[in-house]
JSON list of C-alpha atoms in Angstrom, two decimals:
[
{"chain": "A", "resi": 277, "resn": "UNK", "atom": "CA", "xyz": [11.24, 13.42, -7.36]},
{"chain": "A", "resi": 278, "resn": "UNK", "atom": "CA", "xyz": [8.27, 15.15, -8.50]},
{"chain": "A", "resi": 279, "resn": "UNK", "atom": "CA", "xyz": [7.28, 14.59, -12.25]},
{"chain": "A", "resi": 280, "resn": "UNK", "atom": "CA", "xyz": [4.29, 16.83, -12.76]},
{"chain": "A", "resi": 281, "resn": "UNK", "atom": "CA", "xyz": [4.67, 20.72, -11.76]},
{"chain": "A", "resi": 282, "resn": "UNK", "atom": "CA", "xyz": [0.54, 20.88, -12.11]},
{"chain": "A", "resi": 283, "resn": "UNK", "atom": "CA", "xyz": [-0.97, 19.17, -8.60]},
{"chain": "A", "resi": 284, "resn": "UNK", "atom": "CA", "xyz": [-3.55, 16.42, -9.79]},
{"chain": "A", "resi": 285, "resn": "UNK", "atom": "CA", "xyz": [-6.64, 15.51, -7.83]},
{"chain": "A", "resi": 286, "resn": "UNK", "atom": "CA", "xyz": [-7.34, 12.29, -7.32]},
{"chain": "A", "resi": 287, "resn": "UNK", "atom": "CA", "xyz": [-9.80, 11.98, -10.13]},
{"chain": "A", "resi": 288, "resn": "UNK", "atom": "CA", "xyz": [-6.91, 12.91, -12.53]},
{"chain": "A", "resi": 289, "resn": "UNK", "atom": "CA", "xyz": [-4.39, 10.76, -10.51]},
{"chain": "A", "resi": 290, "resn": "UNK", "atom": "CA", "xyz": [-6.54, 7.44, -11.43]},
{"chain": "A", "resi": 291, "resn": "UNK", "atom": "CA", "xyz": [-6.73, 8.67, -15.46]},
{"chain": "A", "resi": 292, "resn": "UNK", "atom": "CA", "xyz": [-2.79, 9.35, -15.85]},
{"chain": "A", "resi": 293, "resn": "UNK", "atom": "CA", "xyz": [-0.84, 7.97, -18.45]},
{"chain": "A", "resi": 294, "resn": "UNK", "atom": "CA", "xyz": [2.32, 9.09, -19.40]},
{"chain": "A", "resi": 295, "resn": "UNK", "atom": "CA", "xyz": [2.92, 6.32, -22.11]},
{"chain": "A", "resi": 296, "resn": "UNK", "atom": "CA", "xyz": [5.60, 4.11, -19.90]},
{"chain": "A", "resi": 297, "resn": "UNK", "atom": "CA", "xyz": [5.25, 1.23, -17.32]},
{"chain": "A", "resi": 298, "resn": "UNK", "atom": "CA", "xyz": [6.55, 3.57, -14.66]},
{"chain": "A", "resi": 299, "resn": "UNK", "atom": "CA", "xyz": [4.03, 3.06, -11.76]},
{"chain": "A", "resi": 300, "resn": "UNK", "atom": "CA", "xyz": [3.10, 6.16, -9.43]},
{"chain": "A", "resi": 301, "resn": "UNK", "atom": "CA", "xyz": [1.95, 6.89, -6.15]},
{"chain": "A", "resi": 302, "resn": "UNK", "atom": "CA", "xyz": [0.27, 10.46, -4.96]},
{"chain": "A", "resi": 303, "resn": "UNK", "atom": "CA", "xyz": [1.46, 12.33, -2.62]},
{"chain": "A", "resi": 304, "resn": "UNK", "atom": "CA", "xyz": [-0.12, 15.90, -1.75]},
{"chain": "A", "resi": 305, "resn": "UNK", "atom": "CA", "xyz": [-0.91, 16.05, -5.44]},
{"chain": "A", "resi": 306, "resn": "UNK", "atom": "CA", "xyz": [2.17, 15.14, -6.88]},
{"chain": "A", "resi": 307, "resn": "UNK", "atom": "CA", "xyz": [3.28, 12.17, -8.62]},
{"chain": "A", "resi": 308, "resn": "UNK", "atom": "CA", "xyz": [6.00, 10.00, -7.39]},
{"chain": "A", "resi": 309, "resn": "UNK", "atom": "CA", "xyz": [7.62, 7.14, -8.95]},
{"chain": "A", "resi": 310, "resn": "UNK", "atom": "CA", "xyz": [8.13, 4.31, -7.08]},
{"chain": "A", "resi": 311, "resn": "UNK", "atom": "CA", "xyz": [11.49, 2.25, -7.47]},
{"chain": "A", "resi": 312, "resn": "UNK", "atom": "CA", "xyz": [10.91, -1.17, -8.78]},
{"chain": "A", "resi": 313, "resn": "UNK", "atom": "CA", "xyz": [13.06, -2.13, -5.30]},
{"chain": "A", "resi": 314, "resn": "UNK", "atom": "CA", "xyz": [15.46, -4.80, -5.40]},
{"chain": "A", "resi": 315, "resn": "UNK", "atom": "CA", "xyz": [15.20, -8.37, -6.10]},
{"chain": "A", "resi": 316, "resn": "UNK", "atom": "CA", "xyz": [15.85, -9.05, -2.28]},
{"chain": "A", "resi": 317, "resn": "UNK", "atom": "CA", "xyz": [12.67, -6.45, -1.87]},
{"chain": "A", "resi": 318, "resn": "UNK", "atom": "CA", "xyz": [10.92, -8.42, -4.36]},
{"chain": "A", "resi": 319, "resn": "UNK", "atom": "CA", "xyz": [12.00, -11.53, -2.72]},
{"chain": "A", "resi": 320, "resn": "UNK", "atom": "CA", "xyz": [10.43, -10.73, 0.77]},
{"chain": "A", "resi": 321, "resn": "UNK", "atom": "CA", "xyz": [7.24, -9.26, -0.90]},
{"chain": "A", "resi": 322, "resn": "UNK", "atom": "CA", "xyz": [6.20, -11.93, -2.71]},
{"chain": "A", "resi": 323, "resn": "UNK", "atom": "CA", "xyz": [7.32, -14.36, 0.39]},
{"chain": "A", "resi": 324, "resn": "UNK", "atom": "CA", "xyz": [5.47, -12.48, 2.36]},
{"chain": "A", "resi": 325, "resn": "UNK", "atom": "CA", "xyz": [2.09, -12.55, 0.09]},
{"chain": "A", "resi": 326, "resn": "UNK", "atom": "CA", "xyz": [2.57, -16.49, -0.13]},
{"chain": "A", "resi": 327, "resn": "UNK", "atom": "CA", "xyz": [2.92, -16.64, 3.40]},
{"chain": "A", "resi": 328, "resn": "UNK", "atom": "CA", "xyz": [-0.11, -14.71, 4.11]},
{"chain": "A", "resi": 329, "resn": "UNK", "atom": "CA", "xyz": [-2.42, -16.67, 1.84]},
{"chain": "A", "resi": 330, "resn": "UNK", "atom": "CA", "xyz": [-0.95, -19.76, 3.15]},
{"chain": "A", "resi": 331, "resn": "UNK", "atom": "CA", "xyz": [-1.99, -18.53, 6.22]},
{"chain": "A", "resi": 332, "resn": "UNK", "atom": "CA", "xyz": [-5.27, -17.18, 6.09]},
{"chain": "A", "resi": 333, "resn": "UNK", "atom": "CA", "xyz": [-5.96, -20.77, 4.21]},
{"chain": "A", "resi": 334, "resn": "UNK", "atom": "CA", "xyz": [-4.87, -22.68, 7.12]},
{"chain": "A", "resi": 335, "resn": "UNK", "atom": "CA", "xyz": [-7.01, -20.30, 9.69]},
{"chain": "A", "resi": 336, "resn": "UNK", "atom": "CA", "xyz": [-10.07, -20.41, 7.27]},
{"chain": "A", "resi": 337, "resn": "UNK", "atom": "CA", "xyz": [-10.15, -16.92, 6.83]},
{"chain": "A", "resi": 338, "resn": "UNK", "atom": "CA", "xyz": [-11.72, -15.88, 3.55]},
{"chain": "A", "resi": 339, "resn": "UNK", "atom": "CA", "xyz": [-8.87, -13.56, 2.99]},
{"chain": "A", "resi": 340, "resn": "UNK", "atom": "CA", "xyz": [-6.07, -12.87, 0.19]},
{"chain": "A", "resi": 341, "resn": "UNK", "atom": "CA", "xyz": [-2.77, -11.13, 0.30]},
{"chain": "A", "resi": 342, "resn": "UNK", "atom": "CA", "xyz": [-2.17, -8.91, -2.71]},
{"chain": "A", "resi": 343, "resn": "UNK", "atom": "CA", "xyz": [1.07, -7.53, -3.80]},
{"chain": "A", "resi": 344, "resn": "UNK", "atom": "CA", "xyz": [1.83, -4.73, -5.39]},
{"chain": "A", "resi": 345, "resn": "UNK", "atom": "CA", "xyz": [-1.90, -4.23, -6.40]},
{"chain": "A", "resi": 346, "resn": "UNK", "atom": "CA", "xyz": [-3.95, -2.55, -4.57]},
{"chain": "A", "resi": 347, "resn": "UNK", "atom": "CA", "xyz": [-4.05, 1.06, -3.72]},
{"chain": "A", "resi": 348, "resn": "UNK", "atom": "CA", "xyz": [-5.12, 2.93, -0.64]},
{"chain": "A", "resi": 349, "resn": "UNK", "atom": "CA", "xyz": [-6.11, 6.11, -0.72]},
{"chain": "A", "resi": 350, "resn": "UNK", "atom": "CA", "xyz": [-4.81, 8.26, 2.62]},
{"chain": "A", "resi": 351, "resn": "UNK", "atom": "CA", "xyz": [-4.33, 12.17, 4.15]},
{"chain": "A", "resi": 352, "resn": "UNK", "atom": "CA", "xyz": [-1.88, 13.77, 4.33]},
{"chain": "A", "resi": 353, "resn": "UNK", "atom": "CA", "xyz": [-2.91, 16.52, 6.76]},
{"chain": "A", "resi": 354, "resn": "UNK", "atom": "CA", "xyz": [-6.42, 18.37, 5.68]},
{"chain": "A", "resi": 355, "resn": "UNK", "atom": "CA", "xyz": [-6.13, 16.93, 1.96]},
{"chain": "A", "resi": 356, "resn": "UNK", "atom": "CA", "xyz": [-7.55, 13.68, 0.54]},
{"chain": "A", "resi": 357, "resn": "UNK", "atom": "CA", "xyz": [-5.48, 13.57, -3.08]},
{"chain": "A", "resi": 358, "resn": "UNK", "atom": "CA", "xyz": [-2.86, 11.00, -1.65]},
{"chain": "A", "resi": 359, "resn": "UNK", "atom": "CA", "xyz": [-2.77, 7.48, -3.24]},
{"chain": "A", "resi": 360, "resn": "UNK", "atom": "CA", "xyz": [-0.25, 4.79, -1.75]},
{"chain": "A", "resi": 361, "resn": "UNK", "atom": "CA", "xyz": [0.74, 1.28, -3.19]},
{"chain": "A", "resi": 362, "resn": "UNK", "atom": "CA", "xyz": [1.30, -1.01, -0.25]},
{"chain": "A", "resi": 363, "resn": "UNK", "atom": "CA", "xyz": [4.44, -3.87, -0.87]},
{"chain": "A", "resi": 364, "resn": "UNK", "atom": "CA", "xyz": [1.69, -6.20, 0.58]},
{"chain": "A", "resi": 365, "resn": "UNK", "atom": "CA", "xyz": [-2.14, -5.88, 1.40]},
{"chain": "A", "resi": 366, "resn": "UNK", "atom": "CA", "xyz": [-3.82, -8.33, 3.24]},
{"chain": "A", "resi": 367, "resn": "UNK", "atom": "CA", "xyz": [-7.98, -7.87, 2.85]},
{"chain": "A", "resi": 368, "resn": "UNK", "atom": "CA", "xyz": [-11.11, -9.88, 2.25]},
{"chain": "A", "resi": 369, "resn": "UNK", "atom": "CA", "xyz": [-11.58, -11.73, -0.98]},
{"chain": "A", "resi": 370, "resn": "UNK", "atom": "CA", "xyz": [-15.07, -10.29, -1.33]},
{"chain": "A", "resi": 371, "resn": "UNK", "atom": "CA", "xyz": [-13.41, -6.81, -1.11]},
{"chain": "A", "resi": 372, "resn": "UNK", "atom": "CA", "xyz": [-10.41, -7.67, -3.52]},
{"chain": "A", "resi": 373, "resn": "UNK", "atom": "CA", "xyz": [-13.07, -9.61, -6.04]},
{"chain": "A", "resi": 374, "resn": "UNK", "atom": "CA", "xyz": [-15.32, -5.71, -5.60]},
{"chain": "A", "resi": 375, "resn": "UNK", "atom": "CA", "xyz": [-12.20, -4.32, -7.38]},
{"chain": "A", "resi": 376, "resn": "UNK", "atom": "CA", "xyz": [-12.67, -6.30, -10.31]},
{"chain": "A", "resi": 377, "resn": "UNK", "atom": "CA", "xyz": [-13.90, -3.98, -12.70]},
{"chain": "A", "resi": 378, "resn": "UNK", "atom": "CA", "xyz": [-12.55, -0.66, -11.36]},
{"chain": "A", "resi": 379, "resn": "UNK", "atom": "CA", "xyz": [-9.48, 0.84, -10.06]},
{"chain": "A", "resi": 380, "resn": "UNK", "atom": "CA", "xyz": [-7.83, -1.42, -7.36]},
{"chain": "A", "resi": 381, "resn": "UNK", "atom": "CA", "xyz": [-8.04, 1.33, -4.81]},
{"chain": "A", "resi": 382, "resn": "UNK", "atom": "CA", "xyz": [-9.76, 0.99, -1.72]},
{"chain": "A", "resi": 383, "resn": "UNK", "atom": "CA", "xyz": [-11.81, 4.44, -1.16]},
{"chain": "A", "resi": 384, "resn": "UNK", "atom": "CA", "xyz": [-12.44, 6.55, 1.99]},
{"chain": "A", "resi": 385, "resn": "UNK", "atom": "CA", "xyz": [-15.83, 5.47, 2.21]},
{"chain": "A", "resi": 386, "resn": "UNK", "atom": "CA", "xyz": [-14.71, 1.76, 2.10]},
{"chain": "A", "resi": 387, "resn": "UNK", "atom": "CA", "xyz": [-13.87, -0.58, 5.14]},
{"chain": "A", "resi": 388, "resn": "UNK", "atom": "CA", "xyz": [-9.93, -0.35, 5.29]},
{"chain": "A", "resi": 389, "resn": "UNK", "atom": "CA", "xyz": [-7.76, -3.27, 4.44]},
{"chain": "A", "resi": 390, "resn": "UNK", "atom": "CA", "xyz": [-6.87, -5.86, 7.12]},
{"chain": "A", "resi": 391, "resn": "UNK", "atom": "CA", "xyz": [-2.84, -5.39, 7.45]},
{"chain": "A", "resi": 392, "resn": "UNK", "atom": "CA", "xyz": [-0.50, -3.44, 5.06]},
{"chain": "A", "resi": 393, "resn": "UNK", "atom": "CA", "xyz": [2.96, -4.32, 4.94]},
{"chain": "A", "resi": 394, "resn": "UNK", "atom": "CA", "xyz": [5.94, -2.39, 3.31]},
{"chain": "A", "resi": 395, "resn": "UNK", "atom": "CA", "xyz": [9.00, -3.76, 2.85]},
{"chain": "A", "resi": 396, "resn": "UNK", "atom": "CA", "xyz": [11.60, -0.87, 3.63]},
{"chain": "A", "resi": 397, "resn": "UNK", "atom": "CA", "xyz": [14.45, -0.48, 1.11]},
{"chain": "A", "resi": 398, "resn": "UNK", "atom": "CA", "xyz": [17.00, 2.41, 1.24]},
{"chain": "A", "resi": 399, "resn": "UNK", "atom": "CA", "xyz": [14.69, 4.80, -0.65]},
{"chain": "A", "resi": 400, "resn": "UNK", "atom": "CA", "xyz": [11.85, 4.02, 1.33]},
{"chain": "A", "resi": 401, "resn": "UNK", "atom": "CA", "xyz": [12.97, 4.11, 5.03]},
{"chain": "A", "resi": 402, "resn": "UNK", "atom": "CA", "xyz": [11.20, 7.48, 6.08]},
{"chain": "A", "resi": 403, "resn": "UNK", "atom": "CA", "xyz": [8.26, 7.27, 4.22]},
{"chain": "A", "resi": 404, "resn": "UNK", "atom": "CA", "xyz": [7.53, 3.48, 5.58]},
{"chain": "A", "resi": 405, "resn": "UNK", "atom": "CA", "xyz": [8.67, 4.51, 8.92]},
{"chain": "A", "resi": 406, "resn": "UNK", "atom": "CA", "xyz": [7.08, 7.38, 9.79]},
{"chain": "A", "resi": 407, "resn": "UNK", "atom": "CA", "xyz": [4.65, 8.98, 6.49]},
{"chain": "A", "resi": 408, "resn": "UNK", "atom": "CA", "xyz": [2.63, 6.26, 6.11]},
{"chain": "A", "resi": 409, "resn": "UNK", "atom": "CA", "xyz": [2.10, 5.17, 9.54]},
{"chain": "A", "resi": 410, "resn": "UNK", "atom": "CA", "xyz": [0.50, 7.58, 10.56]},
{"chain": "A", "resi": 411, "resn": "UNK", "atom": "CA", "xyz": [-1.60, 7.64, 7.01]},
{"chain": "A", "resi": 412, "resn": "UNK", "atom": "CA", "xyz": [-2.44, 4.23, 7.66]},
{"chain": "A", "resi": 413, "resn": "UNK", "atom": "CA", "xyz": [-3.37, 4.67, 11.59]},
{"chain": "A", "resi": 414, "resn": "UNK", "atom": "CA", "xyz": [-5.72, 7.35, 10.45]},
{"chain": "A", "resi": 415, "resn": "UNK", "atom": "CA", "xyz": [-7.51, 4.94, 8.26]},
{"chain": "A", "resi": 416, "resn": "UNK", "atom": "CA", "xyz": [-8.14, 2.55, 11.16]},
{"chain": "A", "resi": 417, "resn": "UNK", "atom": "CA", "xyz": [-6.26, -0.12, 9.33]},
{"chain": "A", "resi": 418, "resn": "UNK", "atom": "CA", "xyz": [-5.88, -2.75, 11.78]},
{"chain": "A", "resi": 419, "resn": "UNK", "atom": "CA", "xyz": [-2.34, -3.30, 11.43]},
{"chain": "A", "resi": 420, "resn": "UNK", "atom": "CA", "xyz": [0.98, -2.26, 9.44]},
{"chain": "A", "resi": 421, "resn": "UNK", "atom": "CA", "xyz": [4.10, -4.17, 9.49]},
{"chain": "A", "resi": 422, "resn": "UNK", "atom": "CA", "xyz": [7.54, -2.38, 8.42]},
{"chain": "A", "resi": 423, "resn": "UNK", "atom": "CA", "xyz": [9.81, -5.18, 7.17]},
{"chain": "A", "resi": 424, "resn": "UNK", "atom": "CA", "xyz": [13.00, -3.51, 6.85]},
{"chain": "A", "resi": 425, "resn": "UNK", "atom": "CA", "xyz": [15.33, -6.37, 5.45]},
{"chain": "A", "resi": 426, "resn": "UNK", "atom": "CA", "xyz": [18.63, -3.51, 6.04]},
{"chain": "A", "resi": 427, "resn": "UNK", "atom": "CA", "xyz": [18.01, -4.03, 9.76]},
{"chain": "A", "resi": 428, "resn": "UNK", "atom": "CA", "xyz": [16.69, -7.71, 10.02]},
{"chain": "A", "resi": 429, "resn": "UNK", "atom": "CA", "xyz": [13.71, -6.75, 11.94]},
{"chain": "A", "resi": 430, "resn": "UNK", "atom": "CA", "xyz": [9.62, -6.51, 11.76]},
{"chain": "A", "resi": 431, "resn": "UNK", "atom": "CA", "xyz": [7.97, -3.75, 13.03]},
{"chain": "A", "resi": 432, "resn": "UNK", "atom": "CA", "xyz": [4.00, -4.45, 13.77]},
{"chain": "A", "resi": 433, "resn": "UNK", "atom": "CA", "xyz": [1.99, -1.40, 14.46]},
{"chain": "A", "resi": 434, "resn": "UNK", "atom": "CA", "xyz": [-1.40, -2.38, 16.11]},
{"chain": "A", "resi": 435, "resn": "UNK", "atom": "CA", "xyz": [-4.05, 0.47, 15.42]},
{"chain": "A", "resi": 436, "resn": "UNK", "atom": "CA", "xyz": [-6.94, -1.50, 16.43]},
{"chain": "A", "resi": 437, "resn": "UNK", "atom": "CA", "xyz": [-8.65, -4.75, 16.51]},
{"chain": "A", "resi": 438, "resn": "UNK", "atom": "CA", "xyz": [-9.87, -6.79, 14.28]}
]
């Protein structure tokens, strides 16, 4: 569902406000809503972001799992003025503490996060399949896990090493 009929740039993207709590990603210029997802979706996500800290704890990794709050700006063939909002990103504290005092989106010119996850839901299931894979491979982000919950599986894409 497209709200806007004018394309936004990216710039314009990070100002919008349309006055409700309705929370957007950018796609080619357009804005689209994303669902709030179920509470099962919400379930997994936040298990999964626990899990993850409680992880990277345990390793000694200097690392935090953030959910639903960081963006990552991606292509979407020759265009840059695509914004996605990850279920789960897992990246260095230092990098999530440089976000601070600015828009919680991790730039082009920025090292990529260390694993994105998505959490597929019925809406979601060919944009998390197959859109944003290849967005996300293109950004040399390490890894990106599909949890689809609908199928009882995890899908983990390796793109490169750490």
């Amino acid at each position: 569902m497209t709200l806007a009929t004018k394309k936004l740039t990216f710039k314009e993207y990070l100002k919008y406000d349309d006055g409700t709590d309705t929370v957007y990603e950018l796609v080619d210029g357009e804005l689209i809503p994303t669902s709030l997802g179920t509470g099962k979706h919400g379930g997994v996500a936040k298990f999964l972001e626990r899990t993850f800290d409680d992880e990277s704890n345990k390793m000694g990794r200097n690392w935090t799992a953030q959910r639903f709050a960081v963006g990552i700006r991606s292509p979407r063939g020759e265009r840059w003025d695509t914004s996605r909002i990850p279920d789960v990103v897992v990246l260095p504290l230092e990098q999530w503490q440089s976000l601070a005092n600015r828009e919680a989106v991790i730039e082009l010119n920025e090292p990529p996060p260390i694993l994105v996850l998505e959490v597929v839901s019925e809406s979601t299931q060919s944009t998390d399949y197959r859109s944003k894979r290849s967005e996300y491979a293109v950004l040399g982000i390490p890894e990106y896990w599909i949890v689809d919950p609908l199928q009882e599986i995890i899908t983990v894409f390796e793109f490169s090493s750490l």
